[in-house]
Short mmCIF file of C-alpha atoms in Angstrom, two decimals:
data_model
loop_
_atom_site.label_atom_id
_atom_site.label_comp_id
_atom_site.label_asym_id
_atom_site.label_seq_id
_atom_site.Cartn_x
_atom_site.Cartn_y
_atom_site.Cartn_z
CA MET A 109 -0.11 -0.18 -0.18
CA ARG A 110 1.50 3.56 -1.19
CA SER A 111 1.99 5.92 1.70
CA HIS A 112 0.93 9.32 1.34
CA PRO A 113 2.95 12.17 0.27
CA ALA A 114 4.98 14.23 2.91
CA PRO A 115 2.72 17.38 4.42
CA ILE A 116 3.29 20.65 2.53
CA ASN A 117 2.67 23.61 5.15
CA PRO A 118 0.81 26.42 3.02
CA ALA A 119 2.00 28.95 5.09
CA THR A 120 5.72 28.01 4.35
CA THR A 121 5.17 27.90 0.38
CA LYS A 122 2.83 30.82 0.09
CA ALA A 123 5.81 32.95 -1.28
CA TRP A 124 6.81 31.02 -3.78
CA THR A 125 3.54 30.19 -5.14
CA ASP A 126 1.93 33.60 -4.55
CA ASP A 127 4.84 36.10 -6.36
CA PRO A 128 7.82 33.59 -7.32
CA ALA A 129 9.61 36.21 -8.88
CA LEU A 130 9.70 38.27 -5.82
CA LEU A 131 11.09 35.73 -3.89
CA LEU A 132 13.93 35.08 -6.19
CA ARG A 133 14.45 38.59 -6.32
CA GLN A 134 14.66 39.06 -2.13
CA HIS A 135 17.18 35.78 -2.24
CA ALA A 136 19.30 37.90 -4.68
CA ASP A 137 19.55 40.77 -2.64
CA ASP A 138 20.13 39.07 0.46
CA ILE A 139 23.14 37.26 -1.18
CA LEU A 140 24.40 40.73 -2.88
CA GLN A 141 24.33 42.38 0.40
CA GLN A 142 25.91 39.32 2.36
CA ARG A 143 28.52 38.19 -0.74
CA ASP A 144 31.53 38.53 1.54
CA ARG A 145 30.27 35.47 3.23
CA ILE A 146 31.00 33.89 0.08
CA HIS A 147 34.25 35.61 -0.77
CA GLU A 148 36.03 35.71 2.41
CA ARG A 149 35.40 32.04 3.66
CA SER A 150 37.79 29.39 2.91
CA SER A 151 36.62 27.05 0.74
CA GLU A 152 38.11 24.19 -1.83
CA PHE A 153 35.56 24.99 -4.25
CA TYR A 154 35.94 28.32 -4.34
CA PHE A 155 36.60 28.51 -8.03
CA GLN A 156 33.85 26.55 -9.01
CA GLU A 157 31.42 28.34 -6.62
CA THR A 158 32.73 31.93 -8.11
CA MET A 159 31.66 30.46 -11.57
CA GLU A 160 28.37 28.90 -10.78
CA MET A 161 27.34 32.06 -8.93
CA CYS A 162 28.16 34.32 -11.83
CA LEU A 163 26.15 31.87 -14.18
CA THR A 164 23.20 32.77 -11.35
CA PHE A 165 23.28 36.39 -11.39
CA ALA A 166 23.90 36.67 -15.20
CA HIS A 167 20.23 35.15 -15.62
CA LEU A 168 19.13 36.94 -12.68
CA TYR A 169 20.44 40.08 -14.25
CA ARG A 170 18.70 39.19 -17.97
CA TYR A 171 15.20 38.66 -15.86
CA TYR A 172 15.19 41.95 -13.66
CA HIS A 173 17.50 43.85 -15.82
CA HIS A 174 18.89 45.47 -12.05
CA GLU A 175 22.22 46.86 -12.89
CA PRO A 176 24.00 46.05 -9.29
CA TYR A 177 23.40 42.05 -10.72
CA LEU A 178 25.58 42.94 -13.73
CA ALA A 179 28.35 44.52 -11.50
CA TYR A 180 28.46 41.63 -9.49
CA VAL A 181 28.51 39.06 -13.04
CA GLN A 182 31.87 41.35 -13.81
CA ASP A 183 33.09 41.07 -10.34
CA LEU A 184 32.81 37.23 -10.29
CA LEU A 185 34.31 36.86 -14.11
CA LEU A 186 37.78 38.98 -12.76
CA ARG A 187 37.69 36.52 -9.56
CA CYS A 188 37.74 33.52 -12.06
CA LEU A 189 40.47 35.07 -14.08
CA GLU A 190 42.64 35.11 -11.03
CA SER A 191 41.72 31.89 -10.26
CA LEU A 192 42.60 30.43 -13.47
CA GLN A 193 46.27 31.86 -12.45
CA GLU A 194 46.38 28.89 -9.85
CA ASP A 195 48.32 25.70 -10.98
CA HIS A 196 45.80 23.10 -9.24
CA LEU A 197 42.37 23.71 -11.17
CA GLY A 198 41.44 20.27 -13.18
CA ALA A 199 40.25 20.56 -16.58
CA GLY A 200 37.02 18.98 -16.04
CA LEU A 201 33.60 20.55 -16.69
CA CYS A 202 32.69 20.54 -12.76
CA GLY A 203 35.12 22.95 -11.22
CA GLY A 204 37.42 22.76 -13.68
CA VAL A 205 38.51 24.96 -16.78
CA SER A 206 36.21 23.02 -18.76
CA GLY A 207 33.44 24.77 -16.55
CA PHE A 208 34.73 28.37 -17.16
CA LEU A 209 35.29 27.38 -20.84
CA TRP A 210 31.63 26.57 -20.78
CA LEU A 211 30.37 29.76 -18.80
CA TYR A 212 32.24 32.11 -21.22
CA HIS A 213 31.05 30.69 -24.32
CA HIS A 214 27.51 30.71 -22.57
CA LEU A 215 27.83 34.59 -21.07
CA ARG A 216 28.99 35.42 -24.97
CA ARG A 217 25.57 33.81 -26.42
CA MET A 218 24.05 35.88 -23.31
CA GLU A 219 25.69 39.08 -24.81
CA LEU A 220 27.09 39.86 -21.53
CA ILE A 221 30.98 39.43 -22.64
CA ASP A 222 32.44 41.33 -25.64
CA ALA A 223 35.54 41.57 -27.65
CA SER A 224 37.24 43.10 -25.09
CA PHE A 225 37.37 40.29 -22.52
CA PRO A 226 40.57 38.70 -22.51
CA SER A 227 40.73 35.99 -24.74
CA VAL A 228 40.24 32.03 -23.90
CA LYS A 229 42.09 30.54 -26.28
CA ASP A 230 44.69 28.99 -24.56
CA ILE A 231 42.28 27.63 -22.29
CA GLU A 232 40.22 26.16 -24.87
CA ASP A 233 43.61 24.58 -26.50
CA LEU A 234 44.17 23.26 -22.76
CA VAL A 235 40.78 21.48 -22.77
CA ILE A 236 41.14 19.99 -26.18
CA ALA A 237 44.81 18.56 -25.35
CA SER A 238 43.34 17.03 -22.18
CA LEU A 239 41.01 15.10 -24.39
CA GLN A 240 43.68 12.82 -25.25
CA GLN A 241 44.41 11.69 -21.59
CA ASP A 242 40.50 11.15 -20.98
CA PHE A 243 40.70 9.07 -23.93
CA GLU A 244 43.40 6.88 -22.98
CA ALA A 245 41.96 6.38 -19.39
CA GLY A 246 38.39 5.71 -21.11
CA ASP A 247 37.05 8.53 -18.80
CA TYR A 248 34.12 9.48 -20.49
CA ASP A 249 32.32 11.27 -17.23
CA LEU A 250 30.37 14.22 -17.91
CA LEU A 251 31.38 15.72 -14.77
CA GLY A 252 35.15 15.39 -14.87
CA GLY A 253 35.92 13.72 -18.31
CA PHE A 254 35.81 14.24 -22.11
CA ALA A 255 31.88 14.30 -22.02
CA GLY A 256 32.01 17.27 -20.03
CA LYS A 257 34.93 18.75 -22.10
CA ALA A 258 32.82 18.21 -25.44
CA VAL A 259 29.56 19.89 -23.97
CA ALA A 260 31.84 23.04 -22.71
CA LEU A 261 33.03 22.84 -26.63
CA LEU A 262 29.23 22.68 -27.82
CA GLU A 263 28.45 25.94 -25.93
CA ALA A 264 30.30 28.09 -28.46
CA PRO A 265 29.81 28.35 -32.17
CA VAL A 266 31.57 25.63 -34.05
CA ASN A 267 34.78 26.21 -35.96
CA ARG A 268 37.42 23.75 -37.20
CA LYS A 269 39.21 23.45 -34.20
CA ARG A 270 35.77 22.37 -32.36
CA HIS A 271 34.78 20.19 -35.23
CA LYS A 272 37.81 18.31 -35.04
CA ALA A 273 37.84 17.90 -31.31
CA LEU A 274 34.39 16.79 -31.34
CA THR A 275 34.61 14.51 -34.00
CA ALA A 276 37.53 12.85 -31.81
CA VAL A 277 34.78 12.23 -28.66
CA VAL A 278 32.66 10.64 -31.22
CA THR A 279 35.44 8.22 -32.77
CA GLN A 280 36.27 7.62 -29.32
CA LEU A 281 33.05 6.51 -28.02
CA GLU A 282 32.97 4.41 -31.33
CA GLN A 283 35.77 2.68 -30.18
CA MET A 284 34.68 2.25 -26.42
CA GLU A 285 31.57 0.58 -27.66
CA ILE A 286 30.86 -3.01 -26.48
CA THR A 287 27.59 -4.41 -28.87
CA ASP A 288 25.72 -7.44 -27.66
CA ALA A 289 24.09 -10.23 -29.66
CA GLU A 290 20.70 -8.20 -30.41
CA GLY A 291 22.45 -5.30 -32.31
CA GLY A 292 22.68 -2.95 -28.85
CA LEU A 293 25.49 -1.15 -27.88
CA TYR A 294 26.47 0.14 -24.43
CA TRP A 295 29.67 1.72 -22.80
CA LEU A 296 31.33 0.77 -19.47
CA ASP A 297 32.20 3.67 -16.65
CA LEU A 298 35.59 2.68 -16.06
CA ASP A 299 36.18 5.14 -12.94
CA PHE A 300 32.94 3.90 -10.85
CA ASP A 301 33.46 3.68 -7.34
CA ASN A 302 36.95 5.56 -7.56
CA GLY A 303 38.04 3.03 -10.17
CA SER A 304 37.54 0.00 -7.90
CA LYS A 305 35.22 -1.69 -10.77
CA ALA A 306 33.73 -1.32 -14.20
CA VAL A 307 29.83 -1.01 -14.52
CA ILE A 308 27.57 -0.39 -17.07
CA ASN A 309 26.38 3.22 -15.40
CA LEU A 310 22.73 4.52 -16.15
CA GLY A 311 22.85 7.97 -14.48
CA LEU A 312 22.72 11.23 -15.95
CA ALA A 313 25.79 12.07 -14.34
CA HIS A 314 28.15 9.62 -14.76
CA GLY A 315 26.45 6.96 -17.51
CA MET A 316 24.84 6.03 -20.62
CA PRO A 317 21.95 9.25 -20.53
CA SER A 318 24.68 11.94 -20.57
CA LEU A 319 26.53 10.13 -23.62
CA ILE A 320 23.27 9.50 -25.63
CA ILE A 321 22.24 13.24 -25.21
CA LEU A 322 26.20 14.49 -25.72
CA LEU A 323 25.64 12.38 -29.19
CA CYS A 324 22.10 13.91 -30.25
CA LYS A 325 23.65 17.59 -30.01
CA ILE A 326 27.03 16.66 -31.66
CA HIS A 327 24.55 15.24 -34.35
CA ALA A 328 22.43 18.34 -34.36
CA ALA A 329 25.83 20.52 -34.99
CA GLY A 330 26.30 18.71 -38.35
CA ILE A 331 29.46 16.82 -36.85
CA ALA A 332 30.20 13.07 -37.52
CA ILE A 333 26.74 12.92 -38.48
CA ARG A 334 26.84 8.82 -39.71
CA LYS A 335 28.70 7.71 -36.78
CA SER A 336 26.87 9.55 -34.18
CA LYS A 337 23.46 8.28 -35.93
CA LYS A 338 24.60 5.11 -35.67
CA LEU A 339 25.65 5.32 -32.00
CA ILE A 340 22.54 6.87 -30.62
CA MET A 341 20.19 4.43 -32.52
CA GLN A 342 21.93 1.26 -31.15
CA SER A 343 22.51 2.58 -27.58
CA VAL A 344 19.05 3.51 -27.31
CA GLN A 345 18.04 -0.01 -28.57
CA TRP A 346 20.25 -1.31 -25.90
CA LEU A 347 18.81 1.30 -23.04
CA LEU A 348 15.30 0.31 -23.51
CA ARG A 349 15.52 -3.32 -23.10
CA GLN A 350 17.25 -2.92 -19.61
CA GLU A 351 14.01 -1.87 -18.15
CA VAL A 352 12.77 -3.58 -15.31
CA TYR A 353 9.29 -3.04 -14.60
CA SER A 354 7.64 -2.05 -11.38
CA GLU A 355 4.91 0.14 -9.89
CA THR A 356 6.74 3.20 -9.62
CA ALA A 357 10.32 3.21 -10.99
CA SER A 358 11.92 1.63 -14.44
CA PHE A 359 15.56 1.50 -13.87
CA PRO A 360 18.32 0.55 -11.77
CA PRO A 361 21.22 3.35 -11.09
CA PHE A 362 23.69 0.41 -13.05
CA LEU A 363 23.51 -2.73 -14.55
CA GLY A 364 23.44 -5.22 -11.66
CA TYR A 365 22.20 -3.31 -8.54
CA GLY A 366 19.47 -5.03 -6.89
CA GLY A 367 16.91 -2.10 -6.87
CA PRO A 368 15.27 1.00 -8.67
CA ALA A 369 17.56 3.98 -8.71
CA ARG A 370 16.93 6.88 -6.62
CA LEU A 371 15.11 9.81 -8.16
CA ALA A 372 17.32 12.41 -8.86
CA TRP A 373 19.14 14.40 -11.49
CA CYS A 374 22.28 12.52 -10.95
CA TYR A 375 20.96 8.79 -11.12
CA GLY A 376 17.13 7.34 -11.85
CA ASP A 377 14.79 7.24 -14.66
CA LEU A 378 14.26 11.38 -15.19
CA GLY A 379 17.78 11.00 -16.91
CA ILE A 380 17.14 8.11 -19.05
CA ALA A 381 13.73 10.22 -19.93
CA PHE A 382 15.46 13.11 -20.89
CA ALA A 383 17.90 10.74 -23.05
CA LEU A 384 15.03 9.45 -25.06
CA LEU A 385 13.54 12.95 -25.57
CA HIS A 386 16.57 13.77 -27.26
CA ALA A 387 17.10 10.98 -29.14
CA ALA A 388 13.57 11.19 -30.20
CA ALA A 389 14.33 14.49 -31.75
CA ALA A 390 17.38 13.97 -32.96
CA MET A 391 16.50 10.82 -34.91
CA ASP A 392 13.17 11.32 -35.55
CA MET A 393 11.60 8.46 -33.66
CA PRO A 394 8.30 9.28 -32.13
CA ARG A 395 7.91 6.19 -29.95
CA TRP A 396 11.16 7.17 -28.29
CA ARG A 397 9.57 10.12 -27.22
CA ASP A 398 6.20 7.80 -26.14
CA GLU A 399 8.76 5.94 -24.19
CA ALA A 400 10.26 8.32 -22.66
CA ILE A 401 6.79 10.33 -21.44
CA ARG A 402 5.64 6.99 -19.99
CA ILE A 403 8.68 6.29 -17.86
CA ALA A 404 8.62 9.86 -16.69
CA LEU A 405 4.83 9.66 -15.97
CA LYS A 406 5.69 6.31 -13.69
CA SER A 407 8.28 8.28 -11.70
CA THR A 408 5.69 10.99 -11.05
CA GLN A 409 4.21 8.61 -8.41
CA ARG A 410 7.15 8.74 -6.24
CA ARG A 411 6.99 11.03 -2.99
CA LEU A 412 9.50 11.96 -0.72
CA ASP A 413 9.44 8.88 1.31
CA ASP A 414 10.27 6.61 -1.50
CA ALA A 415 12.11 8.81 -3.84
CA GLY A 416 15.69 8.71 -2.17
CA VAL A 417 16.17 11.78 -1.22
CA ALA A 418 18.05 11.96 1.54
CA ARG A 419 16.30 12.79 5.19
CA HIS A 420 18.13 14.14 8.16
CA PRO A 421 18.10 11.79 11.23
CA SER A 422 16.75 13.85 13.85
CA ALA A 423 15.31 17.11 12.47
CA PRO A 424 12.74 17.69 9.85
CA LEU A 425 14.86 18.53 6.88
CA HIS A 426 15.50 16.95 3.64
CA ASP A 427 18.08 17.28 0.75
CA ILE A 428 17.04 20.17 -1.49
CA SER A 429 20.08 20.53 -3.50
CA PHE A 430 20.10 20.45 -7.35
CA CYS A 431 22.27 17.01 -7.91
CA HIS A 432 20.23 14.60 -5.54
CA GLY A 433 17.62 16.56 -4.02
CA THR A 434 14.20 18.57 -4.27
CA SER A 435 15.19 21.42 -6.41
CA GLY A 436 16.55 19.05 -9.12
CA LEU A 437 13.25 17.23 -9.47
CA ALA A 438 11.38 20.16 -9.23
CA HIS A 439 13.10 21.51 -12.41
CA MET A 440 13.54 18.40 -14.32
CA TYR A 441 9.71 17.79 -14.04
CA HIS A 442 9.10 21.46 -15.05
CA ARG A 443 11.54 20.92 -18.33
CA LEU A 444 9.21 17.74 -18.82
CA PHE A 445 6.04 20.10 -19.08
CA GLN A 446 7.51 22.82 -20.79
CA ALA A 447 8.54 19.97 -23.51
CA THR A 448 5.55 18.08 -23.93
CA SER A 449 2.49 19.95 -22.14
CA VAL A 450 1.42 17.14 -19.91
CA LYS A 451 -0.19 18.28 -17.03
CA ALA A 452 1.28 15.65 -14.81
CA PHE A 453 4.63 16.84 -14.98
CA ASP A 454 3.43 20.42 -13.95
CA GLN A 455 1.84 18.75 -10.70
CA ALA A 456 5.06 16.95 -9.94
CA ALA A 457 7.30 19.99 -10.43
CA ASN A 458 4.71 21.75 -7.73
CA TYR A 459 5.27 19.23 -5.46
CA TRP A 460 8.79 19.06 -5.59
CA TYR A 461 9.01 23.04 -5.87
CA ASP A 462 6.75 23.06 -2.26
CA LEU A 463 9.29 20.59 -0.66
CA THR A 464 12.36 22.80 -1.65
CA PHE A 465 10.78 25.91 -0.83
CA SER A 466 8.74 24.59 2.51
CA ILE A 467 12.15 23.62 4.36
CA GLU A 468 12.60 25.25 7.47
CA LYS A 469 14.88 28.26 7.02
CA SER A 470 17.93 29.45 9.46
CA ASP A 471 19.77 32.44 9.70
CA ARG A 472 23.11 30.67 9.78
CA PHE A 473 22.64 30.15 6.12
CA LEU A 474 22.77 32.42 3.49
CA ALA A 475 19.23 33.24 2.20
CA GLY A 476 18.23 30.49 4.84
CA TYR A 477 18.46 27.25 2.89
CA PRO A 478 20.23 24.35 5.10
CA PHE A 479 22.59 22.02 3.23
CA PHE A 480 23.73 19.15 5.16
CA PHE A 481 26.06 16.46 3.90
CA TYR A 482 26.75 12.92 5.53
CA ASN A 483 30.56 12.21 6.06
CA GLU A 484 32.52 9.40 4.26
CA THR A 485 31.49 6.64 6.64
CA GLY A 486 27.55 7.94 6.41
CA GLU A 487 27.52 8.15 10.35
CA GLU A 488 27.95 11.92 11.03
CA VAL A 489 25.54 14.94 9.69
CA MET A 490 27.63 18.12 8.73
CA PHE A 491 25.89 21.22 8.27
CA MET A 492 27.46 23.73 5.71
CA GLU A 493 27.23 26.67 3.42
CA ASN A 494 27.42 25.83 0.00
CA PHE A 495 27.49 27.64 -3.28
CA THR A 496 27.89 25.34 -6.07
CA LEU A 497 25.17 24.58 -8.69
CA LEU A 498 24.91 21.00 -7.61
CA ASN A 499 25.09 21.04 -4.15
CA GLY A 500 24.12 24.51 -2.99
CA LEU A 501 22.22 27.93 -3.62
CA PRO A 502 22.41 28.51 -6.83
CA GLY A 503 21.09 25.41 -8.32
CA ILE A 504 18.13 26.08 -6.00
CA LEU A 505 17.83 30.08 -7.68
CA LEU A 506 18.06 28.66 -10.95
CA ALA A 507 15.33 25.94 -10.72
CA LEU A 508 13.20 28.53 -9.38
CA HIS A 509 14.48 30.75 -12.18
CA SER A 510 13.38 28.37 -14.72
CA ARG A 511 9.78 27.96 -13.28
CA ILE A 512 9.12 31.59 -13.85
CA THR A 513 11.00 32.33 -17.44
CA ASN A 514 10.63 30.69 -20.97
CA THR A 515 13.66 32.11 -22.31
CA LYS A 516 15.14 29.67 -25.29
CA LEU A 517 18.80 30.42 -23.65
CA HIS A 518 18.43 27.63 -21.26
CA TRP A 519 20.99 28.30 -18.20
CA ASP A 520 20.92 24.24 -17.92
CA THR A 521 22.73 22.98 -21.11
CA CYS A 522 25.81 22.29 -18.64
CA LEU A 523 23.54 19.89 -16.74
CA LEU A 524 21.98 18.13 -20.00
CA THR A 525 18.64 19.30 -18.99
CA ASP A 526 17.71 21.94 -21.24
CA LEU A 527 15.58 20.16 -23.71
CA SER A 528 15.97 22.84 -26.12
CA MET A 529 15.64 20.62 -29.17
CA PRO A 530 12.00 20.34 -30.46
CA VAL A 531 10.59 17.05 -28.93
CA SER A 532 7.31 16.84 -30.50
#
């Protein structure tokens, strides 16, 4: 027997349901007034947090046209350039120089950076050169491997250099493919659990869905069309055969896992549904679109108590982060509603938005939103302020931003949740 949805306090959700634009503006102003709390603290994620707050305020400026937001964007960009002089930065999309390259090209598309900004040619050359190391390691990971670097290159108009690099990415995926007796293909995640074993990963953050979406974007850009089409067709064929039929969930997080995946951005059925929607559009396969909607609709039955969202062991708190918390789910269901007009996705989005903004606030945290994490042993809960997109305040603010805007220039191409291609 299914349990009832987690209760929502109407009083605590009134601000976001009555005037979400006002709530978002209040949070942005709070951050601007207390920004020293971000920049004067010691954080190993300083570069990443600076980039992702920059992205957040760039889109807030575009919505509100409030000049202090633009000034803060410019200040954050200068801080990023200073951090780029350090030698400890990785090359990946998440917190590395590929992340800055993606941000630079995104802000150019937003017309917030002009020709007077310092050239990023050396940065792009570094990113492209680093692909070879990923190829040799078989590291396709979205956050740290060659898939994420390809996403950064795709944010810019295709030129000869980017075309060559993205063609090499498709060739590498062709060389890494493993085919089965039924004509499908898949890829192994060789870096799972810090490289302790290889698995067939079905998560958007680290697995098959990210590669399918990436290939669709490369195909749409007119690069390696025949190869990318073959890889898309055969990988989707393989993926659809892995569904585990149950009441509310369809896929495990990786093959061989003994149960359904959590419901989240990083893992779970929504990432697979997004991959199928992209593939349906790229390959003109309406049946895949129908499968995507069916899988996503099934997932709307899951609630806080059975979605795998982390709960605090003693306080009435749950994970509100984008990566594996409520704000990411709200955003993804809202994108599904925008793409399909299926009312159930709008209802699901509102449920997860409610859970995000009904959380008990605390003055200990900027804008009041508490973020908690379990230590490596999973025994101790730690509270900390976090200003990264996946695990902190920017993800919540941008998820709300998506709810109140309908811009075609999506901020979430870096997370592959944009659904910017037509899907009908």
